mmCIF file of C-alpha atoms in Angstrom:
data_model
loop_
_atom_site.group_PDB
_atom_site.id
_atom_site.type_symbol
_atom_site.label_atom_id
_atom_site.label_comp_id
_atom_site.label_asym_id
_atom_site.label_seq_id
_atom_site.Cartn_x
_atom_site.Cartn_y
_atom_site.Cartn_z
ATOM 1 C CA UNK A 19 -3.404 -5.094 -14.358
ATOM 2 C CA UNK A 20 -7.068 -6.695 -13.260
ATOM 3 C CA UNK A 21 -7.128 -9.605 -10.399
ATOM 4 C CA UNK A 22 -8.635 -12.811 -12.243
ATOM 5 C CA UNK A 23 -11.507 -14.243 -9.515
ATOM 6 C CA UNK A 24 -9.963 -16.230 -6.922
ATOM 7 C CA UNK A 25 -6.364 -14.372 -7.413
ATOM 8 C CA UNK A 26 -4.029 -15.377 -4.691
ATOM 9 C CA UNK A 27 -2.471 -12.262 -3.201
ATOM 10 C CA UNK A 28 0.406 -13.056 -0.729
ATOM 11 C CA UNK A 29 -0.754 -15.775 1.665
ATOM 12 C CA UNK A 30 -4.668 -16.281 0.626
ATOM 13 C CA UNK A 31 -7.155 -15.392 -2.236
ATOM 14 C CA UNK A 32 -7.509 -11.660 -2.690
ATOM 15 C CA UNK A 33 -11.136 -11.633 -3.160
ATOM 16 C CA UNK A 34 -12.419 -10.582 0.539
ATOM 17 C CA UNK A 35 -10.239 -7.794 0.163
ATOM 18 C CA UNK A 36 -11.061 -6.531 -3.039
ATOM 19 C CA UNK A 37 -14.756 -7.196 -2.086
ATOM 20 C CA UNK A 38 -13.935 -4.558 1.036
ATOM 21 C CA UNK A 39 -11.777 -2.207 -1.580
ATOM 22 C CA UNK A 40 -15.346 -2.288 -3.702
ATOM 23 C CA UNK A 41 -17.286 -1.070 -1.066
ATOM 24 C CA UNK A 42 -14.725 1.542 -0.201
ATOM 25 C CA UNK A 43 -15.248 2.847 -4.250
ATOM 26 C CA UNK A 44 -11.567 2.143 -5.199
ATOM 27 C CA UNK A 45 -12.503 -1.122 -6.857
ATOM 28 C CA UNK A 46 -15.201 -2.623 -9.436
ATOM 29 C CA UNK A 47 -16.227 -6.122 -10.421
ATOM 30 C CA UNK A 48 -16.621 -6.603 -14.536
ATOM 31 C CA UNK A 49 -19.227 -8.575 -15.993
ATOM 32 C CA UNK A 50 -16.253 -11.395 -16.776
ATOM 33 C CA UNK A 51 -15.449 -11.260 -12.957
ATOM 34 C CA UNK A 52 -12.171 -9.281 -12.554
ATOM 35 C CA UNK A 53 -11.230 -6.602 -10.872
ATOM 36 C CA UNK A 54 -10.335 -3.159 -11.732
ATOM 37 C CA UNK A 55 -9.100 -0.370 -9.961
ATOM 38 C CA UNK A 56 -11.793 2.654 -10.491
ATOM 39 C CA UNK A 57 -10.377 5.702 -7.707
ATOM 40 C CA UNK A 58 -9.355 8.678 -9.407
ATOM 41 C CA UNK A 59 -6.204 8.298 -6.831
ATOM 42 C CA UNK A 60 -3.235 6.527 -7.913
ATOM 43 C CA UNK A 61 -2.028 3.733 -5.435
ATOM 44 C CA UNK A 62 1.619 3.401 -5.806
ATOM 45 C CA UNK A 63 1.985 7.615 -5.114
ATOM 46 C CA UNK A 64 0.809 6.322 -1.551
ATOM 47 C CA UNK A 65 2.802 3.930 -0.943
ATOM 48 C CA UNK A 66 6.699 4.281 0.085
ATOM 49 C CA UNK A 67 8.972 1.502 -1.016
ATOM 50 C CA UNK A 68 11.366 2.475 1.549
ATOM 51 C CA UNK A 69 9.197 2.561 5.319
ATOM 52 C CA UNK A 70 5.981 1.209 5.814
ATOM 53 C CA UNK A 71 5.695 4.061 8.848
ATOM 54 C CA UNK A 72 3.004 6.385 9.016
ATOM 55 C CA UNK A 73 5.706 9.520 10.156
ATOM 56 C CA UNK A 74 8.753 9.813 8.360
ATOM 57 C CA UNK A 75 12.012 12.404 8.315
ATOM 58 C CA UNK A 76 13.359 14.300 5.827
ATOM 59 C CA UNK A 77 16.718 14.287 5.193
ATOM 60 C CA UNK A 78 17.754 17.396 3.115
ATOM 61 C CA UNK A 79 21.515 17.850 1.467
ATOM 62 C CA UNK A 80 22.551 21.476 1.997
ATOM 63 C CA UNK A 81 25.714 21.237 0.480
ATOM 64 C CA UNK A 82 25.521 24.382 -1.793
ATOM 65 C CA UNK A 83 26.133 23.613 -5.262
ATOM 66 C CA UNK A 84 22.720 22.059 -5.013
ATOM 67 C CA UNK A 85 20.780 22.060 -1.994
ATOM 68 C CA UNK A 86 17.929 18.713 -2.421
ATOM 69 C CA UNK A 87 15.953 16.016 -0.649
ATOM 70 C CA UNK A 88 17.672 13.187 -0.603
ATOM 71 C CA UNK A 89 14.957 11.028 0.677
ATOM 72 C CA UNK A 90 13.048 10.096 3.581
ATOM 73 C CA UNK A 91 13.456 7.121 6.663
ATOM 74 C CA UNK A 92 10.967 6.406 9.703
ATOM 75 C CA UNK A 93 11.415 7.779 12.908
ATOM 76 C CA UNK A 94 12.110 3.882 14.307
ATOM 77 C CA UNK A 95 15.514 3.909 11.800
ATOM 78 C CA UNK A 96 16.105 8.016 12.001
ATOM 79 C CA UNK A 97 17.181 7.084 15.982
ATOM 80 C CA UNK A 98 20.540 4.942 14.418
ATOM 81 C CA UNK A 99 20.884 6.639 11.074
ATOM 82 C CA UNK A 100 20.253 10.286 10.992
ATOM 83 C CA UNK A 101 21.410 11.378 14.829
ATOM 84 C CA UNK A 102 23.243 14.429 14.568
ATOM 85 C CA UNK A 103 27.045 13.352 13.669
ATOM 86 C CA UNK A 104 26.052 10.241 11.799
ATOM 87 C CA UNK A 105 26.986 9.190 8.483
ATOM 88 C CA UNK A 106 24.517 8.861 6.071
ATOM 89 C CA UNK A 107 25.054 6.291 3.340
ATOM 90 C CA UNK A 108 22.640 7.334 0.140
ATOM 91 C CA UNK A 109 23.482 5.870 -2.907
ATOM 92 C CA UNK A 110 26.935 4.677 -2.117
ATOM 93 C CA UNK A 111 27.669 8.348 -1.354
ATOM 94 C CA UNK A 112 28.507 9.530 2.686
ATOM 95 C CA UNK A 113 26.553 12.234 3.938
ATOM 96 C CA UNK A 114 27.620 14.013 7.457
ATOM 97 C CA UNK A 115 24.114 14.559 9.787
ATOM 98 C CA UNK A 116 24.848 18.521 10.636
ATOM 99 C CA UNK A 117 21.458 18.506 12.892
ATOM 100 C CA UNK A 118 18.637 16.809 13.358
ATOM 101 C CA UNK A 119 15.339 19.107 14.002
ATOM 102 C CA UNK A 120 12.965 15.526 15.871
ATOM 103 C CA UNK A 121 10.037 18.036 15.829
ATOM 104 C CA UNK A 122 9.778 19.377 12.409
ATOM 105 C CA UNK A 123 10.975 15.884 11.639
ATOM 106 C CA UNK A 124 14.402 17.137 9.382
ATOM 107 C CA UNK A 125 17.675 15.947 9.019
ATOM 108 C CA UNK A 126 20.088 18.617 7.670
ATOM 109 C CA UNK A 127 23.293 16.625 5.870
ATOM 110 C CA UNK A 128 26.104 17.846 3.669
ATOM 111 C CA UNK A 129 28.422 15.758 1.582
ATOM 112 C CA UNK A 130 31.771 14.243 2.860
ATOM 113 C CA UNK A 131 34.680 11.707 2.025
ATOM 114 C CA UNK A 132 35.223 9.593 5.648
ATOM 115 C CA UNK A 133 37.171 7.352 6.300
ATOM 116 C CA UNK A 134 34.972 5.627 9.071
ATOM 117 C CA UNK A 135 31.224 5.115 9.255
ATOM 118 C CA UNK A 136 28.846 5.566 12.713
ATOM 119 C CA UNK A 137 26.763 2.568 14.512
ATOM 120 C CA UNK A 138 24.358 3.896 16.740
ATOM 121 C CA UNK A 139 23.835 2.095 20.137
ATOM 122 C CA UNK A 140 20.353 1.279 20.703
ATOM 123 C CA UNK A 141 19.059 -0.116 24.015
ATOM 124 C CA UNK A 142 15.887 -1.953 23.144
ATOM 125 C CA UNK A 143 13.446 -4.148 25.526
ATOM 126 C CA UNK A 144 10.237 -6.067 24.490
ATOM 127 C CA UNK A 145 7.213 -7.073 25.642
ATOM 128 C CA UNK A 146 5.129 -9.721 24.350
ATOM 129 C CA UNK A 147 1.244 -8.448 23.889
ATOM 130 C CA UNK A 148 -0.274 -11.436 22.432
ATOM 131 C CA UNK A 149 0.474 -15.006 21.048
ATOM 132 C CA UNK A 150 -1.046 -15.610 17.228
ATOM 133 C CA UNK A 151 0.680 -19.118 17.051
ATOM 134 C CA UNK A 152 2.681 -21.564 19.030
ATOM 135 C CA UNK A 153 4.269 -24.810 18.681
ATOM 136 C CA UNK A 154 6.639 -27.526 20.384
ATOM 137 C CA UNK A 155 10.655 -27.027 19.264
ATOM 138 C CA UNK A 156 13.977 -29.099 19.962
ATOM 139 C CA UNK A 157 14.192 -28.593 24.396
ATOM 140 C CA UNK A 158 12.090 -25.668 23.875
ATOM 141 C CA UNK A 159 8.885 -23.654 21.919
ATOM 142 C CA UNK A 160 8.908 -21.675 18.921
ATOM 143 C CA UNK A 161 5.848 -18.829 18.903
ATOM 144 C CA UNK A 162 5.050 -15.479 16.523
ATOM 145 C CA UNK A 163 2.651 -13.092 18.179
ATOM 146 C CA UNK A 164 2.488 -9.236 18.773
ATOM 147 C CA UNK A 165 5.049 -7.274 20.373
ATOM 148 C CA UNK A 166 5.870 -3.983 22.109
ATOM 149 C CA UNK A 167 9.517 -2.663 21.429
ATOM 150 C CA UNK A 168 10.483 0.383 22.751
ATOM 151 C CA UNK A 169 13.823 1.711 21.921
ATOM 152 C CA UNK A 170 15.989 3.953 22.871
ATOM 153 C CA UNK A 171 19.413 5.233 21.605
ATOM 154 C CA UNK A 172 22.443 6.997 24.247
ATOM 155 C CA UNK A 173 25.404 6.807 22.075
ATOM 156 C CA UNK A 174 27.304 5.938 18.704
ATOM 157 C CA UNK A 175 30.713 5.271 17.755
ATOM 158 C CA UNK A 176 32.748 6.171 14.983
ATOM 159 C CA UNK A 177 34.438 2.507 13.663
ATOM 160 C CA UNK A 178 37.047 2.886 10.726
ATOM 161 C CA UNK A 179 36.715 1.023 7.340
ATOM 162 C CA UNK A 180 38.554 -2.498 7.441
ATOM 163 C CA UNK A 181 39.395 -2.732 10.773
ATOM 164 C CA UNK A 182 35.784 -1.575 13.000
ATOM 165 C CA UNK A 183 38.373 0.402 15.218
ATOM 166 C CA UNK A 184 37.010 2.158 17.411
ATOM 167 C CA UNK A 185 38.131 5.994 16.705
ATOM 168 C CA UNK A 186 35.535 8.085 18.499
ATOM 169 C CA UNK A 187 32.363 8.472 19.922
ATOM 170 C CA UNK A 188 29.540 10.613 20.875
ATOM 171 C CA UNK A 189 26.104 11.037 22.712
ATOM 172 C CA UNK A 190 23.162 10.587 21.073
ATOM 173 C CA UNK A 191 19.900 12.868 23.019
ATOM 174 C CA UNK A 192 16.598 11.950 21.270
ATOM 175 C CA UNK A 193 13.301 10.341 23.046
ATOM 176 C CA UNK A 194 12.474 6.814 23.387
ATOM 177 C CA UNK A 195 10.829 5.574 20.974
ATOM 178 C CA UNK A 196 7.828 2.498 21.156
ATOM 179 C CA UNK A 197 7.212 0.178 18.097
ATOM 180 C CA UNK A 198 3.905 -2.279 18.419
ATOM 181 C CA UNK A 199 5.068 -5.023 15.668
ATOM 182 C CA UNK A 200 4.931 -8.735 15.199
ATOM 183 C CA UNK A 201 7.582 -11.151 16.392
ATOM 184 C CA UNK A 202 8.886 -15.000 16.179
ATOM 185 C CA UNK A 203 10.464 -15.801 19.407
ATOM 186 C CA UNK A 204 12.139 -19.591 20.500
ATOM 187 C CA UNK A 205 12.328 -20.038 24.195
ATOM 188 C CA UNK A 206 14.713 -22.890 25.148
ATOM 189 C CA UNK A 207 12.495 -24.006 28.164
ATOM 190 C CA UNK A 208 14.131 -27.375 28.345
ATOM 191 C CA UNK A 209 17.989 -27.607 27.618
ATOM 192 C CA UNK A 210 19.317 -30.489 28.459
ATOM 193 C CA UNK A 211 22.528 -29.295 30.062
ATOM 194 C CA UNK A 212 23.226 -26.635 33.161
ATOM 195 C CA UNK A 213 24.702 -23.564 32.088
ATOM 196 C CA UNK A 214 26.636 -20.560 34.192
ATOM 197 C CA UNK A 215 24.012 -17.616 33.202
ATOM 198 C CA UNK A 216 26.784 -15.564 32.531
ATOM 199 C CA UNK A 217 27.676 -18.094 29.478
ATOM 200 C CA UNK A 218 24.052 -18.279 28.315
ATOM 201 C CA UNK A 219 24.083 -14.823 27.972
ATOM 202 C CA UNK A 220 26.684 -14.621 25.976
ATOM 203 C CA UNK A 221 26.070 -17.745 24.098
ATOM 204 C CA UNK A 222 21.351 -16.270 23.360
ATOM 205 C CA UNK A 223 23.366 -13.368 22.015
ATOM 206 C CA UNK A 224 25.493 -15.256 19.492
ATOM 207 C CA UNK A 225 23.154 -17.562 18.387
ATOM 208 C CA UNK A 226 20.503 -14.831 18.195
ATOM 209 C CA UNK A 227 23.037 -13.099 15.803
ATOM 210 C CA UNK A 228 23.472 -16.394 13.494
ATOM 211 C CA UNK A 229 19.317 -16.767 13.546
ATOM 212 C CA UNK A 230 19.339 -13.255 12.478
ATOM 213 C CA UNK A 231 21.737 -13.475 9.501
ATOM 214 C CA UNK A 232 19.946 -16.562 7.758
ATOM 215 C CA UNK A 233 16.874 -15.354 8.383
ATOM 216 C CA UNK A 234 17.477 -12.275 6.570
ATOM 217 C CA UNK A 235 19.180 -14.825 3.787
ATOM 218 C CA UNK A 236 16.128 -17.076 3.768
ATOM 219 C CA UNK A 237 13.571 -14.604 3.570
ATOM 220 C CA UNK A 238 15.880 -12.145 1.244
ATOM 221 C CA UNK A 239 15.148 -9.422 3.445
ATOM 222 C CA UNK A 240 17.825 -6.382 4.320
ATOM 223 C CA UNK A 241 19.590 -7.349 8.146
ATOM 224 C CA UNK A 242 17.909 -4.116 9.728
ATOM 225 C CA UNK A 243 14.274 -5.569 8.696
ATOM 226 C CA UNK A 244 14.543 -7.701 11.685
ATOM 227 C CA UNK A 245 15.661 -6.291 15.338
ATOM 228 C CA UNK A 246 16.958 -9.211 17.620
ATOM 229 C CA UNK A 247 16.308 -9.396 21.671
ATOM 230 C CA UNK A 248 18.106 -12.367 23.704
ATOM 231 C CA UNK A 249 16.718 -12.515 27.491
ATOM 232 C CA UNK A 250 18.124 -14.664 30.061
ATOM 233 C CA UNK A 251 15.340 -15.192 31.785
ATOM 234 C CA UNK A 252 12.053 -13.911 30.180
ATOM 235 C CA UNK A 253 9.367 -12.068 31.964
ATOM 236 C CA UNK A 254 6.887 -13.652 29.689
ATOM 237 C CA UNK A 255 8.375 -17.002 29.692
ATOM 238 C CA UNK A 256 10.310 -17.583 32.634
ATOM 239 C CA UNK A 257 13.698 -19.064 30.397
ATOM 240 C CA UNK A 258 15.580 -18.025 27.860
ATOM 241 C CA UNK A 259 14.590 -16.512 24.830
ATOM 242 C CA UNK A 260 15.645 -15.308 21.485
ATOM 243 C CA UNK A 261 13.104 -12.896 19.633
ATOM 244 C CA UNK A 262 13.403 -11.449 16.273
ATOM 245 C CA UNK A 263 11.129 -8.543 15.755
ATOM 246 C CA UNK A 264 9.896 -7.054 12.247
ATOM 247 C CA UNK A 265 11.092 -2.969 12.444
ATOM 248 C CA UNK A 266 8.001 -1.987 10.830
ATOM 249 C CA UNK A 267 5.054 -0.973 12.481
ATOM 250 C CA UNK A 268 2.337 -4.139 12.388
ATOM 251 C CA UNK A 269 4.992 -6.331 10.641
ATOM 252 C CA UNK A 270 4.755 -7.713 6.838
ATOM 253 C CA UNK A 271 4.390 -11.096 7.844
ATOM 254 C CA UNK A 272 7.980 -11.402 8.261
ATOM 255 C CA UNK A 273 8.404 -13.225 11.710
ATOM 256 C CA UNK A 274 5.166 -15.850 10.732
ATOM 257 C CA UNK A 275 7.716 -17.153 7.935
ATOM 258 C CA UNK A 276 10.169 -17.612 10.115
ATOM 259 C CA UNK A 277 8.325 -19.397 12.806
ATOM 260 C CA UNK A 278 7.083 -21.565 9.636
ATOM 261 C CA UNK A 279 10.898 -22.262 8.972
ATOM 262 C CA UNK A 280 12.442 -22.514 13.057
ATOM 263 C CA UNK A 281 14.055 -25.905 12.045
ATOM 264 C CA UNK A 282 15.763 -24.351 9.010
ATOM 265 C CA UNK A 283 17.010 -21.370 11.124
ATOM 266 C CA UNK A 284 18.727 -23.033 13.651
ATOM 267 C CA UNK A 285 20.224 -25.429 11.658
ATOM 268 C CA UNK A 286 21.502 -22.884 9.718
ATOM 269 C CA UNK A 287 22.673 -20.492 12.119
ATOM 270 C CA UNK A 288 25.033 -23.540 13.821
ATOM 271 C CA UNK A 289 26.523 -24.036 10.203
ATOM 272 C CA UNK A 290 26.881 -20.717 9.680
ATOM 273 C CA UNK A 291 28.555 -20.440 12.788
ATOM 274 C CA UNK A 292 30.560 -23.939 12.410
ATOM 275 C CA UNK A 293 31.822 -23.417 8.862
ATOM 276 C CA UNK A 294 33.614 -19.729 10.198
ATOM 277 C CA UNK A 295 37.332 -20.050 9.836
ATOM 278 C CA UNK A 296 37.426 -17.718 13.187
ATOM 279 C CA UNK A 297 38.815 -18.403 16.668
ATOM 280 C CA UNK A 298 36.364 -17.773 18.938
ATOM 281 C CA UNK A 299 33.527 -15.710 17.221
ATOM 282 C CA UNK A 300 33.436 -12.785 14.622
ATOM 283 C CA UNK A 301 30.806 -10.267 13.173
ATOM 284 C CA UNK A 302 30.529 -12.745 9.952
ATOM 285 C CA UNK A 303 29.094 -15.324 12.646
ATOM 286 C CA UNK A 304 28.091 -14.355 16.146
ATOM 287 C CA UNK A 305 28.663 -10.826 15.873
ATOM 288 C CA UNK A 306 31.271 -8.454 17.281
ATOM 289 C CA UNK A 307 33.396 -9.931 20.096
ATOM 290 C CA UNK A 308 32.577 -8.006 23.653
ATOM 291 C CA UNK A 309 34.566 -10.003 26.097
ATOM 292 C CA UNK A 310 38.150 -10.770 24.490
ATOM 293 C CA UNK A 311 38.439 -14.099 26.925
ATOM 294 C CA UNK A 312 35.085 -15.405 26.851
ATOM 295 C CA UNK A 313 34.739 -17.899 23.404
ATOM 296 C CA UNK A 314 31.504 -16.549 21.754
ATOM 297 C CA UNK A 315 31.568 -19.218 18.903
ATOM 298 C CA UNK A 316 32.082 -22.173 21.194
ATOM 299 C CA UNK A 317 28.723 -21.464 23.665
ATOM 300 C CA UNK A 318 26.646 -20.215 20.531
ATOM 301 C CA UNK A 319 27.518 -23.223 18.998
ATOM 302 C CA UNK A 320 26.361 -25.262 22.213
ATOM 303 C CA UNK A 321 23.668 -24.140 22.817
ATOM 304 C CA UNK A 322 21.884 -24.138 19.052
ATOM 305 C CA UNK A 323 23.652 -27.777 19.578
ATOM 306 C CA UNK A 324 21.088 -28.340 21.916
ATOM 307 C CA UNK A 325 17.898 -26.201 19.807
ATOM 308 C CA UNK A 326 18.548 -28.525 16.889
ATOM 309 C CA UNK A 327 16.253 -30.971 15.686
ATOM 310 C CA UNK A 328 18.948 -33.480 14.101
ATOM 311 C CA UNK A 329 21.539 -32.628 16.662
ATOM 312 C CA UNK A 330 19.607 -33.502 19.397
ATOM 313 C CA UNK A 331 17.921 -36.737 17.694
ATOM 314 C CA UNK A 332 21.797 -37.806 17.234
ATOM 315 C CA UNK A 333 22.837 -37.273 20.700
ATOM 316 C CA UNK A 334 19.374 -39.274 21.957
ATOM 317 C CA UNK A 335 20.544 -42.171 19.387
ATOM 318 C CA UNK A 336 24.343 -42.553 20.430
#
């Protein structure tokens, strides 16, 4: 289908782009003024709907009634999903990761009925490279700029269906791994109340978790399009600070929609976290309990108390 002049593609009019696409010979102008596509290459062919990476692996079923390719992920998502021992998930059907060649970039699976799945633990750490906006937030600042992320992953763990219990685990040897993307960070430079850093660790990690879920609902996004980071004390920033980074390389423009929406976030992370019918803190809200006596729900809950807009303009009014 043509582009009518002035055609809005994503953000902003497509016609500087298109202009650039003309002088590149994949595009022409018509006498009525749209556009056409004129390459003898088709587009789509080149573009994967599954990784916007540039270097991919192959993951190949040898199971031997009918050895295939079953498809392709990018090296960033290969680390947690296709480590030797993992189980693959590919159309609702579990695949068991017999070896994984990094160099020729192959993952050799075979089909299998499990009764547990694999989560991959990834260490990550970020650094911020530059800052594209910024703007004042509830006892704190919300920014989206350009990130490093490098990541590596040690270890995964085998967790049963149902119950997540813990019923093995293994080492994980592959090389780390750096990702230059885009992120939306909130540093909470000015909360109003002292905390125990050992509590506001606990508690950036929980909230982080709730920011994470509804922004994946908000922007209708899959969970694993957006990595999370929580930092005590920030190099960058010197406080604490919750990033969520896009897991593509360059971003999609992700993380500048949710630095458009940082008010709808964190209000929606504390009723996410609120309305839970758990104790103190569960993977539907803050995420997997680590410390069985510390209460997750109650610190996340405090502290995105103190990030909200109409939380905090209640508080000031009472």
């Amino acid at each position: 289908m043509p582009f009518e002049p002035g055609e809005v593609f994503g953000p902003a009019p497509a016609d500087d782009l298109l202009a650039f696409l003309a002088e590149e010979g994949h595009v022409r102008q018509a006498g009525d003024g749209r556009w056409y596509w004129s390459s003898e290459n088709f587009p789509a062919s080149e573009i994967s709907l599954r990784t916007a990476a540039p270097e991919n692996v192959v993951i190949i079923d040898t199971s031997p009634d009918r050895p295939r390719v079953l498809g392709e992920v990018d090296l960033f998502s290969a680390q947690v999903l296709v480590h030797e021992h993992a189980i693959y998930l590919h159309e609702s059907v579990q695949y068991h990761v017999d070896k994984l060649d990094w160099g020729e970039r192959k993952a050799y699976v075979h089909r299998i009925d499990a009764d547990h799945y694999t989560y991959a633990n990834r260490a990550v750490t970020l650094k911020p490279l530059d800052v594209f906006a910024e703007a004042p937030a509830t006892n704190g600042r919300r920014i989206h700029g350009e990130v490093m992320v490098a990541s590596l992953v040690t270890l995964y763990k085998k967790l049963k269906f149902g119950t997540d219990e813990n019923v093995g685990w293994g080492p994980v040897d592959l090389p780390e791994l750096e990702l230059q993307t885009t992120a939306y960070w909130l540093t909470a430079e000015e909360l109003p109340t002292r905390w125990r850093r050992h509590e506001l660790d606990v508690a950036l990690l929980g909230a982080g978790r709730a920011i994470q879920t509804v922004a994946s609902v908000l922007l209708m996004v899959d969970p694993r399009d957006l990595g999370l980071v929580t930092q005590v004390r920030s190099p960058h920033s010197e406080a604490p600070t919750i990033y969520l980074y896009e897991s593509v390389p360059g971003g999609v423009g992700l993380s500048e929609r949710l630095w458009q929406r940082h008010d709808e976030l964190i209000a929606g992370a504390a009723d996410l976290i609120a309305s839970c019918a758990c104790d103190a803190g569960c993977p539907a809200c803050t995420g997997p309990r680590l410390e069985p006596d510390v209460d997750t729900r109650a610190l996340s809950l405090r502290l995105l108390g103190e990030l909200n807009q109409t939380t905090a303009v209640a508080s000031g009014a009472a």
